[in-house]
Amino acid sequence: MTPLRSLLCLLCLLSNASSAHAQIQFNDGILALNGTPIGVRAIEYQGEPLEFLRSLQFNAVWLKTPPSPELRFEAQQAGIWLICPPPNNPGQTIDSSYDNVLVWNLGNEGSHSRHSNDAQAAHLLQSADRLKRRPLLATARSGIYDYSRTVDILMMSRSPLFSTLDMLDLHTWQRDYPTLVRPDTALWSTVQTQPAPKLSEQWMMFEGNPAYISAISYEQIKMQIYLALAARSRGILFTSHTPLHNNDPETEFRRTALELANWELQLVDAWFAAGRALPGLAKSNQPRMNSAVIQAGRSRLLVPIWQERHNQSAIGPAFAENVRYIVSGIPETYSAYHLVPGRILPMQSARVAGGMRIELEEANLNSLIFFSEDDAMYAQVAQRATLMGARTSHLACRLAELELAMTEQVLNTLKRTKDANAIPTHPKDNLPLIAMPEYESMLRTTRRAIELAKSLASRTPPDHARSYLEAERATRGLRAASRSLWQEATRHDLNLCMTPVSVSFATLPLYLAAYQRTNGANLGANRLTGGDMEMQTLEQAGWEARAHKVEGTFIAKRELSPIAARSGQLGLCLAVGAENAANRPRQLETIPLWVAAPSVPIRMGEMICVHGWVRIPQPLESTVDGLMIFDSLGGEELALRFLQTGGEWREFAFYRNVPMDGDYHVFFALAGIGEVHIDDIRISPVQFDVSVPVQPTQPVPQQQPYWQRLNPFQYLPPMPGRG
């Protein structure tokens, strides 16, 4: 029996994989099969064969509609669980053909207005399912506490990638979410694996090339997983918009990344399935590298959290040198281990004032550290690590190869743009948006490092753990280059996400082309009625203000006021107050106040610019979203977010391409406690000047870029016969 087959058999025994006779138990937020806790690794179903999804190590499939008899039979044959809506006649007893349903999903749009109907449906479903008593799940946008009384599991769902929602703010939102629910409510989380559909649509309208728009990195997926674990999630739904068995580079990368993520989740399943995330983070001596602490039985797991802004657009190398932790609450009898697919590596530790000290020459998103005195747990985790080593090292090396190919394709496109003197300059400093220094040496170094990682797995005996670690080290230069070039190109943008193609390194060629195209363009007439706010009432010009009652708040202002005027006599003032200033909510569950601008006509093929000014006198509280400005083409996924402006007026702008004729809407949503001022709003078409010649780029002093200072070999111990 091969090691991989042995591992699959072991994992099936340990997790009691799906069968018609498995007993589903749900107690204290822990989901168990025949008494063994499991962490749920689910994927949104897009028509793939279920046996194929099982081979990628998913143990559950998320369905949007009740499963057909054929799909239920296929799930039983594949040994995979279903998470799905109940049958259309829930009052009728649910028969054994639904035995592979693990959790009933009551819906993804829970709200105050829908709760009573959903509660009634939940009661009928529990009566119909009284033999199995499977847990109920919902995703609620409002009425969260009421839903936590109705269902067993609530899904925490956000889409941070390529948005203005920073992953550090996502961590804050997930950390505070339990304050909105009953204490015994279980929490699951979504992990975004693709750009939002509306963003992808905008990319295509900017003449995007799907061959290199695979902008999401494995590290971004991994960060979301770790944030979910830190938020005590015991189930993860990997969101997916296209089938995983498609044959294109983006799908191969995503398929490989998700299989590797599933193997790694199985490695930490003891903490994922039944662990308890402790409050706060374990701080290191390096401010950007800290860790969540998860306790399970007689063990602790440190899960690394890379705390750097704008990780949602470009995560960068994500590592730190000479990292030292002092972890409190670790008993003296515990030992420390570095948990790596392939093998467990013992670590040096010491008792010091305040806890147990461990030191790492380098720390990154592979720095999973666990402490334990439990010999049985150690043996189980060590066996899993050893048996999955060959597969995980292969996947890690393949991911590195794919990341190299995609990065090289974008860099070559940028180089051709530079050689054609087509990189535009910015009028603020009259310098090219991208200087494009030499990068071929970095690519050569990366290729050699990947080959080294592969060779470690093919040696006799193979060293799969080192191969796995070296594959990540090999790609640090790629990630450093991606982040550095993205930051350089967008350094003068008024705000993050100013255009749909300015949100990622992968779309920089599209961003440069769009920037060059708009060079010399003018904004047409303002199509928005009342954008100057100089009217007697909002309703007079067709503006619509709406308020939602949110626990602990009241609507203080939604009016035109002289104090909110940037120009003219009046501006729009929105304010939400706390009913009890000394005990205000940590997070508001939904948006209490928003304003919709009058609709404007748009035509297919146009580029629309939304421009205006915002002032926030004091930082907004009880929110990570602040003031959200979004539109009907981009939705909330492409919203601008402002938490503070230092009390000054701040200019903003964003651009959209128009896919079809219709009416266009812009919304201003105050998602926290505080006051905002809004004035001089424009919605204008971009009028291009085709006579403007391409700007030649200006020479700039060449400096060694950050990625050239990263040496993937620097932490590798010398090998026989190699330097």
XYZ file of C-alpha atoms in Angstrom:
723
model
C 0.000 0.000 0.000
C 1.422 3.398 -1.013
C 2.016 6.056 1.687
C -0.656 8.290 0.154
C -3.222 5.489 0.149
C -2.246 4.628 3.711
C -2.830 8.248 4.685
C -6.217 8.344 3.008
C -7.246 5.203 4.878
C -5.962 6.655 8.135
C -7.821 9.929 7.663
C -11.017 8.122 6.787
C -10.756 6.114 9.995
C -9.903 9.165 12.080
C -12.643 11.353 10.679
C -15.255 8.630 10.143
C -15.778 9.749 6.557
C -19.282 9.992 5.146
C -21.420 6.881 5.313
C -25.105 6.171 5.555
C -24.645 4.888 9.102
C -22.490 7.670 10.587
C -24.044 9.307 13.588
C -23.923 13.112 13.415
C -23.496 14.789 16.775
C -23.368 18.485 17.593
C -22.502 19.605 21.117
C -20.904 22.789 22.438
C -20.333 24.014 18.889
C -18.330 20.897 17.939
C -19.493 18.766 15.008
C -18.641 15.089 15.412
C -19.148 11.871 13.474
C -19.527 8.776 15.613
C -17.961 10.714 18.463
C -14.925 12.029 16.556
C -14.817 15.824 16.013
C -14.300 16.989 12.438
C -13.330 20.305 10.919
C -15.457 20.987 7.854
C -13.608 21.764 4.595
C -16.356 22.655 2.116
C -16.309 23.990 -1.430
C -19.094 25.757 -3.288
C -20.407 23.270 -5.827
C -20.081 24.252 -9.483
C -20.963 20.966 -11.186
C -17.726 19.076 -10.567
C -17.751 15.284 -10.069
C -17.960 14.712 -6.325
C -15.282 12.016 -6.438
C -12.968 14.629 -7.975
C -13.693 17.085 -5.143
C -13.087 14.316 -2.598
C -9.684 13.698 -4.207
C -8.850 17.362 -3.513
C -9.446 16.569 0.189
C -12.738 18.405 0.596
C -14.985 16.580 3.022
C -18.130 18.570 2.202
C -19.826 20.303 -0.726
C -21.922 23.452 -0.376
C -25.070 23.469 -2.506
C -27.278 26.448 -3.289
C -30.351 24.308 -3.998
C -31.706 21.062 -2.515
C -29.754 18.088 -3.908
C -31.303 15.938 -6.586
C -31.634 12.172 -6.004
C -28.765 11.614 -8.438
C -26.485 13.996 -6.546
C -27.392 12.437 -3.202
C -26.475 9.004 -4.573
C -23.231 10.384 -6.032
C -22.327 11.856 -2.639
C -22.826 8.474 -0.958
C -20.630 6.800 -3.557
C -17.905 9.448 -3.223
C -18.001 9.517 0.573
C -18.497 13.264 0.767
C -20.944 15.274 2.864
C -23.532 17.753 1.607
C -24.371 21.146 3.112
C -27.572 22.238 1.458
C -31.039 23.797 1.777
C -33.767 21.437 3.017
C -36.139 19.763 0.549
C -39.012 21.853 -0.709
C -41.498 19.953 1.480
C -39.729 20.094 4.867
C -42.885 19.143 6.762
C -42.573 15.604 5.374
C -40.229 13.197 7.192
C -36.785 13.224 5.582
C -35.865 9.743 4.368
C -32.546 7.877 4.276
C -31.641 9.188 0.818
C -30.569 12.371 2.634
C -28.189 10.534 4.969
C -25.169 12.245 3.408
C -26.464 15.676 4.388
C -24.238 16.974 7.173
C -25.781 20.402 7.849
C -28.959 22.118 6.685
C -28.432 25.620 5.295
C -31.354 27.981 5.866
C -29.988 30.642 3.509
C -27.304 33.231 2.807
C -29.398 36.403 3.142
C -30.725 36.294 6.683
C -32.149 39.589 7.920
C -34.560 41.081 10.444
C -37.381 40.941 7.921
C -36.780 37.293 7.008
C -36.106 35.906 10.457
C -39.657 34.987 11.407
C -40.123 32.969 8.198
C -36.732 31.304 8.624
C -37.520 30.475 12.249
C -40.757 28.815 11.193
C -38.919 26.859 8.487
C -36.314 25.800 11.061
C -39.032 24.448 13.373
C -40.614 22.405 10.574
C -37.213 21.115 9.479
C -36.254 19.986 12.972
C -39.515 18.075 13.242
C -38.977 16.416 9.874
C -35.347 15.571 10.715
C -35.943 14.368 14.261
C -34.148 11.047 13.655
C -30.830 12.584 12.545
C -31.123 15.980 14.295
C -28.607 17.591 11.941
C -27.451 21.123 12.851
C -28.885 24.182 11.118
C -26.770 26.950 9.584
C -27.492 30.452 8.279
C -25.682 33.540 7.045
C -27.263 36.690 8.471
C -26.702 40.320 7.500
C -28.932 41.666 10.266
C -30.918 40.175 13.123
C -27.782 38.185 13.925
C -28.643 37.592 17.580
C -32.128 36.339 16.684
C -30.631 33.940 14.138
C -28.181 32.682 16.748
C -31.220 31.591 18.791
C -32.724 29.815 15.781
C -29.765 28.006 14.191
C -26.757 26.123 15.532
C -24.090 27.623 13.231
C -23.637 31.108 11.827
C -21.411 31.769 8.812
C -19.064 34.762 8.962
C -18.825 35.840 5.340
C -16.718 38.641 3.847
C -14.812 39.020 0.559
C -11.650 41.004 1.353
C -9.405 40.265 -1.622
C -8.779 43.248 -3.941
C -11.206 45.338 -1.920
C -10.677 48.217 0.495
C -11.339 45.867 3.430
C -7.887 45.244 4.851
C -7.207 41.774 6.243
C -6.295 43.355 9.568
C -9.774 44.889 9.616
C -11.225 41.515 8.642
C -9.461 40.094 11.709
C -11.032 42.810 13.884
C -14.489 42.118 12.428
C -14.170 38.366 13.000
C -12.807 38.929 16.507
C -15.814 41.090 17.457
C -18.466 39.003 15.671
C -19.058 36.744 18.721
C -20.319 39.795 20.628
C -23.317 39.797 18.275
C -24.413 36.200 18.923
C -25.392 33.869 21.742
C -22.324 32.508 23.548
C -22.993 28.882 22.547
C -23.352 29.614 18.804
C -20.838 27.855 16.559
C -19.100 29.964 13.929
C -17.851 29.039 10.460
C -16.052 31.286 7.959
C -15.813 31.759 4.220
C -12.433 31.895 2.504
C -12.339 33.786 -0.784
C -10.514 31.957 -3.592
C -11.437 34.098 -6.621
C -12.001 37.783 -7.347
C -15.543 39.006 -6.812
C -17.664 38.394 -9.952
C -18.311 42.113 -10.518
C -14.591 42.802 -10.294
C -13.848 40.038 -12.804
C -16.450 41.548 -15.119
C -14.742 44.933 -14.907
C -11.367 43.314 -15.619
C -12.739 41.761 -18.773
C -14.089 45.143 -19.864
C -10.598 46.589 -19.445
C -9.527 44.011 -22.043
C -8.242 41.666 -19.405
C -6.360 38.513 -20.365
C -7.581 35.555 -18.295
C -4.225 33.815 -18.830
C -2.539 35.991 -16.248
C -5.426 37.248 -14.167
C -4.947 34.646 -11.475
C -4.137 37.367 -9.037
C -4.843 35.558 -5.767
C -1.771 34.072 -4.125
C -1.654 30.976 -1.950
C -0.469 33.123 0.941
C -3.642 35.231 0.696
C -5.769 32.072 0.902
C -3.665 30.834 3.808
C -4.002 34.146 5.652
C -7.785 33.932 5.438
C -7.692 30.370 6.785
C -5.545 31.408 9.725
C -7.798 34.366 10.487
C -10.758 31.970 10.468
C -8.976 29.663 12.930
C -8.142 32.663 15.123
C -11.864 33.527 15.104
C -12.672 30.012 16.473
C -14.185 28.797 13.203
C -14.663 25.031 13.045
C -15.828 25.004 9.477
C -14.473 26.700 6.353
C -16.337 27.300 3.114
C -14.029 27.998 0.186
C -16.074 30.250 -2.094
C -15.930 29.345 -5.776
C -17.565 30.828 -8.866
C -16.187 28.527 -11.594
C -15.619 24.740 -11.684
C -12.374 23.408 -10.270
C -11.993 20.879 -13.087
C -11.670 23.511 -15.809
C -8.494 23.379 -17.889
C -6.831 26.802 -17.619
C -3.892 28.243 -15.647
C -6.044 30.070 -13.088
C -8.034 26.944 -12.291
C -4.925 24.758 -12.056
C -3.404 27.205 -9.581
C -6.585 27.372 -7.517
C -7.078 23.601 -7.613
C -3.493 23.002 -6.472
C -3.696 25.678 -3.765
C -6.959 24.360 -2.331
C -5.773 20.771 -2.216
C -2.651 21.876 -0.346
C -4.775 23.984 2.023
C -6.969 20.971 2.752
C -3.975 18.760 3.543
C -2.625 21.421 5.896
C -6.006 21.763 7.611
C -6.015 18.012 8.203
C -2.585 18.342 9.787
C -4.044 20.724 12.405
C -7.440 19.032 12.583
C -7.141 18.412 16.323
C -7.210 22.179 16.881
C -9.443 23.049 13.916
C -12.238 20.616 14.797
C -12.382 21.001 18.569
C -9.945 23.719 19.594
C -10.686 26.925 21.430
C -9.059 30.133 20.228
C -7.760 32.093 23.198
C -8.422 35.857 23.362
C -5.907 38.179 21.741
C -2.686 37.344 19.912
C 0.657 36.088 21.137
C 2.990 39.005 20.379
C 6.493 38.546 19.028
C 9.420 40.962 18.997
C 8.592 41.622 15.317
C 5.412 43.758 15.176
C 4.228 42.352 11.849
C 4.500 38.681 12.873
C 2.206 37.574 15.699
C 0.202 34.428 16.329
C -3.223 33.291 17.415
C -3.230 30.678 20.174
C -5.604 27.708 19.925
C -6.026 25.268 22.795
C -7.142 21.667 22.352
C -6.862 19.273 25.247
C -3.338 19.277 26.647
C -1.858 21.266 23.771
C -1.563 24.749 22.284
C -1.128 25.705 18.631
C 0.415 28.986 17.466
C -1.104 30.105 14.150
C 0.930 32.876 12.462
C -0.846 36.128 11.552
C 1.088 38.439 9.212
C 0.041 41.963 10.203
C 0.845 44.245 7.309
C -1.529 46.628 5.581
C -2.890 46.011 2.083
C -2.302 42.253 2.188
C -5.621 41.934 0.384
C -3.999 43.390 -2.763
C -0.401 42.160 -2.536
C 0.828 40.180 0.440
C 4.555 40.482 -0.212
C 7.202 38.084 1.192
C 5.400 37.794 4.557
C 8.351 36.699 6.665
C 10.468 38.103 9.472
C 13.917 37.215 10.803
C 14.980 36.446 14.365
C 11.479 36.196 15.769
C 11.025 35.600 19.483
C 7.815 34.690 21.296
C 7.121 34.525 25.012
C 3.922 32.492 25.217
C 2.060 32.711 28.505
C 0.121 29.894 30.116
C 2.279 27.027 28.786
C 2.888 24.379 31.505
C 6.503 23.508 32.270
C 6.002 19.915 31.135
C 5.132 20.945 27.558
C 7.606 20.684 24.677
C 7.601 22.881 21.552
C 7.496 21.584 17.962
C 7.474 23.109 14.478
C 4.600 21.454 12.643
C 5.546 20.883 8.984
C 3.997 18.546 6.404
C 6.590 15.787 6.160
C 7.747 15.687 9.758
C 7.576 17.426 13.117
C 10.679 19.408 14.025
C 11.543 19.742 17.736
C 12.284 23.287 18.887
C 14.384 24.761 21.650
C 12.358 26.454 24.375
C 13.062 27.987 27.758
C 11.055 29.021 30.789
C 11.292 32.772 31.374
C 9.349 35.360 33.290
C 5.931 35.580 31.635
C 5.854 32.152 30.003
C 7.751 29.931 27.588
C 10.212 31.495 25.147
C 10.806 30.174 21.650
C 13.002 31.683 18.948
C 12.869 31.286 15.183
C 15.601 32.302 12.749
C 12.743 33.156 10.449
C 8.981 33.125 10.812
C 6.431 33.056 8.016
C 3.033 31.583 7.262
C 4.559 28.098 7.569
C 5.494 28.742 11.202
C 2.896 26.572 12.902
C 4.201 25.863 16.401
C 2.536 23.533 18.872
C 3.167 22.776 22.523
C 2.114 19.527 24.132
C 2.874 16.851 26.693
C 0.314 14.441 25.243
C 2.241 11.530 23.705
C -0.847 10.185 21.939
C -1.573 13.512 20.256
C 2.075 13.884 19.278
C 2.104 10.411 17.719
C -1.106 11.036 15.788
C 0.026 14.421 14.417
C 3.495 13.078 13.618
C 2.029 10.153 11.683
C -0.200 12.468 9.661
C 2.692 14.808 8.924
C 4.915 11.955 7.727
C 2.328 10.298 5.516
C 1.240 13.510 3.762
C 4.795 14.739 3.155
C 5.204 13.471 -0.410
C 1.935 14.929 -1.664
C 2.255 18.287 0.095
C 5.851 18.854 -1.059
C 4.791 18.067 -4.631
C 1.881 20.512 -4.413
C 4.052 23.235 -2.844
C 6.647 22.913 -5.617
C 3.965 22.937 -8.301
C 2.426 26.080 -6.784
C 5.840 27.740 -6.877
C 6.208 26.858 -10.561
C 2.776 28.260 -11.386
C 3.416 31.439 -9.417
C 6.721 31.887 -11.238
C 5.066 31.431 -14.639
C 2.285 33.941 -13.877
C 4.639 36.518 -12.375
C 7.035 36.190 -15.299
C 4.195 36.696 -17.764
C 3.124 39.940 -16.070
C 6.725 41.183 -15.798
C 7.375 40.448 -19.474
C 4.230 42.350 -20.423
C 5.389 45.313 -18.340
C 8.844 45.150 -19.932
C 7.352 45.248 -23.430
C 5.351 48.275 -22.335
C 8.517 49.951 -21.141
C 10.431 49.066 -24.326
C 7.621 50.684 -26.336
C 7.916 53.866 -24.244
C 4.302 53.326 -23.237
C 4.587 53.534 -19.455
C 2.807 56.793 -18.630
C 4.212 59.438 -16.338
C 2.318 61.038 -13.495
C 1.976 64.845 -13.615
C 2.640 65.104 -9.881
C 6.307 64.113 -10.145
C 6.722 63.684 -13.925
C 8.116 60.192 -13.324
C 6.967 56.892 -14.849
C 4.372 55.026 -12.870
C 6.770 52.059 -12.924
C 10.533 52.362 -13.372
C 10.800 48.626 -14.162
C 14.315 47.788 -12.959
C 16.054 44.604 -14.041
C 14.262 41.498 -12.819
C 15.755 38.627 -14.854
C 18.267 37.764 -12.117
C 15.440 37.432 -9.600
C 13.607 35.047 -11.930
C 16.760 32.970 -12.444
C 17.303 32.760 -8.696
C 13.689 31.696 -8.222
C 14.016 28.937 -10.835
C 17.126 27.567 -9.155
C 15.416 27.683 -5.763
C 12.377 25.793 -7.080
C 14.616 23.144 -8.636
C 16.379 22.798 -5.307
C 13.039 22.346 -3.524
C 12.067 19.634 -6.014
C 15.413 17.896 -5.670
C 15.000 17.650 -1.896
C 11.841 15.596 -2.448
C 13.528 13.272 -4.965
C 16.634 12.506 -2.888
C 17.210 9.172 -1.215
C 15.886 9.358 1.399
C 13.561 12.214 0.421
C 13.280 15.254 2.653
C 9.686 16.323 2.048
C 9.576 18.751 4.966
C 12.542 20.761 3.695
C 11.183 20.568 0.146
C 7.896 22.023 1.344
C 9.636 24.829 3.241
C 12.021 25.662 0.397
C 9.182 25.946 -2.119
C 7.757 28.844 -0.109
C 11.190 30.458 0.310
C 11.745 30.229 -3.435
C 8.763 32.474 -4.176
C 9.501 35.286 -1.743
C 11.284 37.284 -4.417
C 8.229 36.984 -6.658
C 5.930 38.258 -3.936
C 8.335 41.054 -3.022
C 8.478 42.174 -6.664
C 4.698 42.003 -6.996
C 4.050 44.122 -3.926
C 6.813 46.626 -4.691
C 5.662 47.218 -8.277
C 1.998 47.453 -7.273
C 2.794 50.025 -4.582
C 4.967 52.003 -6.981
C 2.377 52.089 -9.746
C -0.499 53.187 -7.503
C 1.444 55.582 -5.259
C -0.399 58.665 -6.507
C -3.932 57.220 -6.621
C -6.456 59.241 -4.652
C -7.633 56.102 -2.880
C -7.301 52.346 -2.920
C -9.342 50.679 -5.672
C -9.561 53.881 -7.710
C -9.940 51.714 -10.794
C -10.867 48.029 -10.945
C -7.465 47.308 -12.526
C -5.395 49.107 -9.878
C -6.097 46.540 -7.154
C -3.510 43.887 -7.977
C -0.056 43.249 -9.401
C -1.583 40.864 -11.960
C -3.657 43.673 -13.461
C -0.858 46.267 -13.641
C -0.581 45.914 -17.459
C -4.286 46.737 -17.685
C -3.844 49.616 -15.251
C -1.022 51.142 -17.306
C -3.059 50.763 -20.493
C -6.097 52.384 -18.866
C -3.948 55.194 -17.453
C -2.385 55.821 -20.846
C -5.771 55.758 -22.523
C -7.176 58.366 -20.147
C -4.148 60.646 -20.544
C -5.476 63.922 -21.847
C -9.091 62.883 -21.263
C -11.623 65.202 -19.699
C -14.666 64.616 -17.571
C -17.944 65.358 -19.248
C -20.903 67.117 -17.712
C -22.059 66.029 -14.289
C -25.077 63.783 -14.778
C -25.957 63.694 -11.097
C -28.802 65.900 -9.982
C -28.065 67.767 -6.776
C -24.471 66.611 -6.429
C -23.500 70.077 -5.170
C -26.003 69.594 -2.298
C -27.402 73.093 -2.853
C -31.080 72.221 -2.489
C -33.615 72.637 0.266
C -34.083 68.923 0.976
C -32.545 65.670 -0.220
C -35.872 64.470 -1.566
C -36.171 67.606 -3.694
C -33.511 66.312 -6.086
C -34.433 62.649 -5.841
C -31.943 61.642 -3.146
C -33.220 58.935 -0.817
C -32.129 58.450 2.800
C -32.903 55.232 4.645
C -32.312 54.184 8.233
C -32.257 50.780 9.894
C -32.688 50.313 13.606
C -29.464 48.820 14.974
C -29.143 47.800 18.603
C -27.333 50.420 20.673
C -27.540 53.262 18.120
C -29.810 56.078 16.994
C -29.873 58.211 13.857
C -28.564 61.644 14.810
C -28.494 63.419 11.437
C -29.347 62.883 7.790
C -29.699 66.376 6.481
C -28.244 69.161 4.396
C -26.267 71.434 6.679
C -23.857 74.401 6.472
C -21.354 72.556 8.657
C -21.033 69.887 5.938
C -20.371 72.342 3.082
C -17.059 72.190 1.257
C -18.244 74.702 -1.341
C -21.446 76.665 -1.614
C -23.802 76.903 1.304
C -24.725 73.304 2.124
C -23.355 69.781 2.292
C -24.730 66.385 3.267
C -24.323 65.500 6.955
C -24.867 61.936 8.157
C -24.483 60.967 11.811
C -25.171 57.898 13.925
C -24.989 58.128 17.711
C -24.531 55.578 20.496
C -27.430 55.191 22.914
C -24.919 54.545 25.680
C -21.591 56.190 24.947
C -19.882 54.300 27.766
C -21.109 50.923 26.494
C -21.366 51.220 22.744
C -21.300 48.083 20.548
C -17.881 46.816 19.477
C -19.231 46.231 15.967
C -22.546 47.155 14.372
C -24.215 44.168 12.797
C -25.460 46.085 9.774
C -25.491 49.534 8.187
C -27.732 51.877 10.197
C -27.873 54.762 7.706
C -27.381 55.099 3.989
C -28.244 57.495 1.201
C -28.928 56.650 -2.434
C -28.139 59.267 -5.061
C -30.614 59.792 -7.913
C -30.138 57.382 -10.813
C -28.257 58.599 -13.867
C -28.388 57.172 -17.409
C -25.311 55.317 -18.679
C -24.523 53.812 -22.068
C -22.689 50.635 -23.024
C -18.994 51.202 -23.671
C -18.708 54.359 -21.585
C -16.223 54.838 -18.788
C -17.854 56.550 -15.803
C -16.034 58.523 -13.127
C -17.536 59.088 -9.673
C -15.780 61.942 -7.889
C -16.380 63.841 -4.687
C -15.199 64.951 -1.267
C -15.569 63.478 2.218
C -14.785 64.830 5.668
C -14.900 62.851 8.905
C -14.449 65.166 11.920
C -13.612 62.302 14.317
C -12.676 58.659 13.555
C -15.726 56.447 13.137
C -16.280 53.830 15.841
C -17.835 50.361 16.141
C -17.017 49.556 12.523
C -14.326 48.298 10.180
C -16.238 49.573 7.136
C -16.614 53.232 8.129
C -18.237 55.280 5.404
C -18.777 53.049 2.380
C -19.194 54.555 -1.087
C -20.247 52.022 -3.694
C -22.190 51.749 -6.920
C -24.511 49.459 -8.816
C -21.752 48.199 -11.155
C -19.219 47.325 -8.470
C -21.405 46.502 -5.486
C -20.141 46.411 -1.913
C -17.159 44.285 -2.992
C -15.676 47.318 -4.797
C -16.734 49.891 -2.194
C -14.463 52.683 -1.017
C -14.103 52.780 2.782
C -13.197 55.754 4.947
C -12.729 55.440 8.701
C -11.129 58.850 9.217
C -9.838 61.848 7.259
C -8.069 63.702 10.045
C -10.896 66.229 10.148
C -9.936 67.511 6.673
C -11.700 67.256 3.358
C -10.479 64.249 1.381
C -10.957 63.829 -2.347
C -12.024 60.464 -3.772
C -12.683 59.013 -7.202
C -13.383 55.674 -8.840
C -13.943 54.528 -12.411
C -16.202 51.933 -13.991
C -16.652 50.581 -17.487
C -20.295 50.246 -18.511
C -21.365 46.800 -19.803
C -24.834 47.818 -21.029
C -27.280 50.683 -21.248
C -29.235 51.382 -18.100
C -29.595 53.417 -14.934
C -26.637 53.871 -12.620
C -26.764 54.296 -8.833
C -24.267 55.451 -6.209
C -24.730 54.839 -2.490
C -23.242 56.381 0.657
C -23.499 54.065 3.671
C -22.500 55.046 7.195
C -21.652 51.713 8.836
C -20.417 52.988 12.208
C -20.957 55.466 15.003
C -19.899 59.020 14.219
C -20.445 61.835 11.744
C -19.474 62.318 8.091
C -19.760 65.223 5.657
C -20.180 64.729 1.904
C -20.136 67.369 -0.832
C -19.473 68.135 -4.502
C -20.377 64.717 -5.905
C -20.026 64.162 -9.656
C -20.949 61.264 -11.923
C -19.399 62.053 -15.287
C -18.424 60.207 -18.445
C -14.752 60.160 -19.377
C -14.239 61.908 -22.715
C -11.120 60.570 -24.401
C -8.785 62.650 -26.529
C -7.503 60.280 -29.206
C -5.097 62.892 -30.540
C -2.881 62.825 -27.431
C 0.349 60.955 -28.277
C 1.820 58.281 -26.063
C 4.052 59.808 -23.423
C 7.708 58.766 -23.459
C 8.958 57.584 -20.134
C 11.487 59.635 -18.229
C 14.704 58.042 -16.943
C 14.861 57.623 -13.203
C 17.737 56.650 -10.923
C 17.988 52.879 -10.713
C 17.981 51.460 -7.208
C 18.283 47.844 -6.233
C 14.650 46.723 -5.734
C 13.609 44.978 -2.577
C 13.089 41.609 -4.235
C 16.721 41.527 -5.455
C 17.873 41.725 -1.832
C 15.929 38.572 -0.971
C 18.030 35.441 -1.359
C 15.933 32.266 -1.206
C 19.065 30.271 -0.318
C 20.141 32.343 2.648
C 18.473 30.185 5.289
C 19.288 26.835 3.702
C 21.992 24.820 5.469
C 24.895 23.873 3.159
C 24.302 20.654 1.260
C 26.971 18.159 0.242
C 28.492 19.192 -3.058
C 26.580 22.492 -3.196
C 27.295 25.972 -2.029
